[in-house]
Short mmCIF file of C-alpha atoms in Angstrom, two decimals:
data_model
loop_
_atom_site.label_atom_id
_atom_site.label_comp_id
_atom_site.label_asym_id
_atom_site.label_seq_id
_atom_site.Cartn_x
_atom_site.Cartn_y
_atom_site.Cartn_z
CA UNK T 77 0.00 0.00 0.00
CA UNK T 78 1.13 3.55 -0.68
CA UNK T 79 1.12 6.38 1.82
CA UNK T 80 -1.25 9.22 0.88
CA UNK T 81 -2.75 12.33 2.42
CA UNK T 82 -6.18 13.77 1.76
CA UNK T 83 -8.37 16.74 2.65
CA UNK T 84 -7.35 20.27 3.58
CA UNK T 85 -5.82 18.96 6.81
CA UNK T 86 -3.62 16.46 4.89
CA UNK T 87 -4.97 13.47 6.79
CA UNK T 88 -2.62 10.48 6.42
CA UNK T 89 -3.60 7.09 5.11
CA UNK T 90 -2.63 4.09 3.00
CA UNK T 91 -4.12 3.42 -0.43
CA UNK T 92 -4.13 0.71 -3.09
CA UNK T 93 -6.02 -0.03 -6.30
CA UNK T 94 -7.09 1.78 -9.45
CA UNK T 95 -8.35 5.30 -8.77
CA UNK T 96 -11.19 4.86 -11.27
CA UNK T 97 -12.57 1.78 -9.47
CA UNK T 98 -15.31 1.81 -6.82
CA UNK T 99 -13.67 2.52 -3.48
CA UNK T 100 -13.86 1.07 0.01
CA UNK T 101 -12.71 2.85 3.16
CA UNK T 102 -11.19 0.25 5.50
CA UNK T 103 -11.22 1.42 9.12
CA UNK T 104 -8.77 0.26 11.76
CA UNK T 105 -9.32 -1.61 15.01
CA UNK T 106 -8.35 0.02 18.30
CA UNK T 107 -4.74 -1.12 17.74
CA UNK T 108 -4.25 1.41 14.92
CA UNK T 109 -3.19 0.84 11.31
CA UNK T 110 -1.60 -2.57 11.81
CA UNK T 111 -0.38 -5.17 9.35
CA UNK T 112 -3.71 -6.97 9.84
CA UNK T 113 -5.72 -3.98 8.61
CA UNK T 114 -3.44 -3.32 5.65
CA UNK T 115 -3.64 -7.01 4.67
CA UNK T 116 -7.43 -6.85 4.79
CA UNK T 117 -7.46 -3.77 2.57
CA UNK T 118 -5.12 -5.43 0.09
CA UNK T 119 -7.24 -8.59 0.01
CA UNK T 120 -10.39 -6.57 -0.61
CA UNK T 121 -8.66 -4.75 -3.46
CA UNK T 122 -7.08 -7.83 -5.01
CA UNK T 123 -10.09 -10.15 -4.70
CA UNK T 124 -12.81 -7.59 -5.42
CA UNK T 125 -11.09 -5.12 -7.73
CA UNK T 126 -11.80 -2.21 -5.40
CA UNK T 127 -9.73 0.84 -4.66
CA UNK T 128 -9.06 0.77 -0.91
CA UNK T 129 -7.88 3.35 1.57
CA UNK T 130 -7.05 2.98 5.26
CA UNK T 131 -7.24 6.39 6.95
CA UNK T 132 -4.77 6.62 9.83
CA UNK T 133 -6.99 7.98 12.59
CA UNK T 134 -4.21 7.65 15.20
CA UNK T 135 -1.68 9.51 13.01
CA UNK T 136 0.96 6.81 13.18
CA UNK T 137 0.45 5.64 16.75
CA UNK T 138 0.00 1.92 17.47
CA UNK T 139 -1.25 0.10 20.56
CA UNK T 140 1.33 -2.48 21.59
CA UNK T 141 -0.87 -3.94 24.34
CA UNK T 142 -4.48 -3.80 25.53
CA UNK T 143 -3.89 -0.91 27.91
CA UNK T 144 -2.31 1.31 25.27
CA UNK T 145 -4.90 0.40 22.64
CA UNK T 146 -7.69 1.22 25.09
CA UNK T 147 -6.02 4.55 25.86
CA UNK T 148 -5.70 5.39 22.16
CA UNK T 149 -9.34 4.55 21.47
CA UNK T 150 -10.74 6.44 24.48
CA UNK T 151 -8.50 9.41 23.66
CA UNK T 152 -9.69 9.52 20.05
CA UNK T 153 -11.58 12.68 19.12
CA UNK T 154 -14.63 10.89 17.73
CA UNK T 155 -16.33 13.95 16.19
CA UNK T 156 -13.04 14.75 14.44
CA UNK T 157 -12.73 11.12 13.29
CA UNK T 158 -16.23 11.40 11.85
CA UNK T 159 -15.18 14.53 9.94
CA UNK T 160 -12.04 12.79 8.66
CA UNK T 161 -14.13 9.91 7.31
CA UNK T 162 -16.41 12.40 5.58
CA UNK T 163 -13.30 13.99 4.02
CA UNK T 164 -11.97 10.58 3.03
CA UNK T 165 -15.14 9.71 1.13
CA UNK T 166 -15.10 13.12 -0.59
CA UNK T 167 -11.47 12.59 -1.61
CA UNK T 168 -12.21 9.19 -3.13
CA UNK T 169 -15.15 10.52 -5.15
CA UNK T 170 -13.29 13.65 -6.27
CA UNK T 171 -10.24 11.66 -7.40
CA UNK T 172 -12.05 9.18 -9.59
CA UNK T 173 -14.09 6.57 -7.71
CA UNK T 174 -17.76 6.52 -8.79
CA UNK T 175 -19.02 5.06 -5.49
CA UNK T 176 -17.64 4.57 -1.98
CA UNK T 177 -18.37 1.89 0.61
CA UNK T 178 -16.97 1.51 4.08
CA UNK T 179 -15.94 -1.46 6.21
CA UNK T 180 -14.49 -1.43 9.70
CA UNK T 181 -13.47 -3.82 12.45
CA UNK T 182 -14.05 -3.43 16.21
CA UNK T 183 -13.70 0.34 16.79
CA UNK T 184 -13.74 0.59 13.02
CA UNK T 185 -17.09 -1.19 12.88
CA UNK T 186 -18.61 1.56 14.99
CA UNK T 187 -16.93 4.18 12.81
CA UNK T 188 -18.22 2.51 9.64
CA UNK T 189 -21.76 3.10 10.90
CA UNK T 190 -20.86 6.68 11.82
CA UNK T 191 -19.64 7.21 8.26
CA UNK T 192 -22.81 5.66 6.86
CA UNK T 193 -24.94 8.18 8.73
CA UNK T 194 -22.83 11.30 8.29
CA UNK T 195 -20.94 10.97 4.98
CA UNK T 196 -23.11 11.78 1.97
CA UNK T 197 -20.50 10.22 -0.33
CA UNK T 198 -20.73 6.82 1.37
CA UNK T 199 -23.14 4.45 -0.40
CA UNK T 200 -23.11 1.44 1.95
CA UNK T 201 -21.42 0.08 5.08
CA UNK T 202 -20.23 -3.26 6.44
CA UNK T 203 -19.46 -3.08 10.18
CA UNK T 204 -17.66 -5.97 11.85
CA UNK T 205 -18.25 -6.50 15.59
CA UNK T 206 -18.71 -2.90 16.65
CA UNK T 207 -21.62 -0.50 17.35
CA UNK T 208 -21.39 3.25 17.94
CA UNK T 209 -22.24 5.48 20.86
CA UNK T 210 -25.73 6.87 20.14
CA UNK T 211 -24.44 10.32 21.08
CA UNK T 212 -22.54 10.46 17.76
CA UNK T 213 -24.46 7.99 15.59
CA UNK T 214 -28.15 7.14 15.62
CA UNK T 215 -28.36 3.81 13.84
CA UNK T 216 -32.14 4.10 13.62
CA UNK T 217 -31.54 6.94 11.12
CA UNK T 218 -29.29 5.00 8.73
CA UNK T 219 -31.21 4.28 5.54
CA UNK T 220 -28.25 3.09 3.45
CA UNK T 221 -27.55 -0.62 2.87
CA UNK T 222 -25.71 -2.26 5.77
CA UNK T 223 -24.22 -5.73 6.09
CA UNK T 224 -23.25 -6.43 9.71
CA UNK T 225 -20.97 -9.24 10.91
CA UNK T 226 -20.73 -10.48 14.52
CA UNK T 227 -19.46 -13.56 16.36
CA UNK T 228 -21.88 -15.59 18.45
CA UNK T 229 -19.27 -15.90 21.23
CA UNK T 230 -18.45 -12.18 21.38
CA UNK T 231 -18.40 -11.16 25.04
CA UNK T 232 -18.06 -7.36 24.73
CA UNK T 233 -21.45 -6.51 26.22
CA UNK T 234 -23.21 -3.50 24.76
CA UNK T 235 -20.65 -3.05 22.00
CA UNK T 236 -20.46 -6.21 19.92
CA UNK T 237 -22.11 -9.07 21.80
CA UNK T 238 -25.15 -10.78 20.20
CA UNK T 239 -27.60 -8.49 22.02
CA UNK T 240 -25.84 -5.40 20.65
CA UNK T 241 -25.92 -6.93 17.17
CA UNK T 242 -29.64 -7.66 17.38
CA UNK T 243 -30.34 -4.13 18.63
CA UNK T 244 -28.41 -2.74 15.68
CA UNK T 245 -30.45 -4.83 13.27
CA UNK T 246 -33.71 -3.67 14.84
CA UNK T 247 -32.65 -0.03 14.58
CA UNK T 248 -31.60 -0.39 10.94
CA UNK T 249 -34.87 -2.07 10.05
CA UNK T 250 -36.78 0.71 11.79
CA UNK T 251 -34.92 3.21 9.58
CA UNK T 252 -35.82 1.29 6.42
CA UNK T 253 -32.25 0.22 5.67
CA UNK T 254 -31.65 -2.65 3.27
CA UNK T 255 -29.80 -4.47 6.03
CA UNK T 256 -28.59 -7.94 6.92
CA UNK T 257 -26.99 -9.41 10.02
CA UNK T 258 -24.65 -12.39 9.92
CA UNK T 259 -23.87 -14.15 13.21
CA UNK T 260 -20.93 -16.56 13.01
CA UNK T 261 -20.83 -19.67 15.23
CA UNK T 262 -17.80 -20.70 17.28
CA UNK T 263 -16.09 -17.31 16.98
CA UNK T 264 -15.98 -14.16 19.06
CA UNK T 265 -14.61 -10.66 18.82
CA UNK T 266 -11.93 -9.88 16.21
CA UNK T 267 -12.56 -13.18 14.42
CA UNK T 268 -11.42 -11.74 11.08
CA UNK T 269 -7.81 -11.32 12.22
CA UNK T 270 -5.66 -13.97 10.56
CA UNK T 271 -2.61 -12.88 12.56
CA UNK T 272 -2.42 -12.92 16.38
CA UNK T 273 -0.58 -9.55 16.41
CA UNK T 274 0.18 -7.62 18.50
CA UNK T 275 0.51 -10.84 20.52
CA UNK T 276 3.37 -13.23 19.71
CA UNK T 277 1.04 -16.20 19.11
CA UNK T 278 -2.59 -17.36 19.34
CA UNK T 279 -2.10 -18.77 22.85
CA UNK T 280 -1.08 -15.36 24.17
CA UNK T 281 -3.97 -13.67 22.38
CA UNK T 282 -6.52 -16.11 23.77
CA UNK T 283 -5.10 -15.94 27.29
CA UNK T 284 -4.97 -12.13 27.37
CA UNK T 285 -8.24 -11.25 25.68
CA UNK T 286 -10.27 -14.43 25.92
CA UNK T 287 -11.15 -14.40 22.21
CA UNK T 288 -11.60 -17.75 20.41
CA UNK T 289 -8.96 -18.76 17.91
CA UNK T 290 -8.95 -18.10 14.18
CA UNK T 291 -11.59 -20.12 12.29
CA UNK T 292 -10.89 -20.11 8.57
CA UNK T 293 -14.35 -21.46 7.64
CA UNK T 294 -16.14 -18.54 9.31
CA UNK T 295 -13.66 -16.01 7.94
CA UNK T 296 -14.02 -17.34 4.39
CA UNK T 297 -17.81 -17.12 4.69
CA UNK T 298 -17.54 -13.52 5.86
CA UNK T 299 -15.21 -12.55 3.02
CA UNK T 300 -17.54 -14.12 0.47
CA UNK T 301 -20.53 -12.20 1.81
CA UNK T 302 -18.59 -8.96 2.07
CA UNK T 303 -17.34 -9.10 -1.51
CA UNK T 304 -20.83 -9.91 -2.78
CA UNK T 305 -22.28 -6.99 -0.79
CA UNK T 306 -19.83 -4.45 -2.18
CA UNK T 307 -20.12 -5.77 -5.74
CA UNK T 308 -23.89 -5.35 -5.50
CA UNK T 309 -23.97 -1.85 -4.03
CA UNK T 310 -20.86 -0.28 -5.55
CA UNK T 311 -21.32 -1.49 -9.14
#
């Protein structure tokens, strides 16, 4: 991926793909712009033919452990992050992409829904295991297509557990969104990560965060649905 800047504030990010192709904004987890997130953007571009950009909302900072990642996320200026996502979508449209979708993971899942509500240039959104604070995003006002992905074993109550996912679906349906919810068995939070980073191995990740291990069958199913969703709505 290539480093880029966009908007009047020269917001940093990483981009790949043909500028004339439909674009997807790929939003980071609370760790920051890690190798995992860049790999996901590259896969989406290579397998789907999309132009992808990862805006660096932490401006180069990375969480090396849970405590630091939590600090970075809670210190994030969320209204400013919303504005940066709006600018990102504008940049993609202005520089050649006919349509823009957004996908995000964990914190990025919540931000994907924020972008769906507040960015006029965003056509559709695919949040993974994250829901936003209603103070900044009212999901019952999102009328754009949404494909949501959650793990049945997710234990982050109120944010990405099954009850939070079902509440999100109810709100989207109330708004009239063309929405779908996919609940994946045998997996929990962050199930799309195919690397244990920032932990040295899967044992350390599971011990520290309590998340089930990588399940390639569920991940492959999610990728298939995600690509189909973006091909449908960004064509």
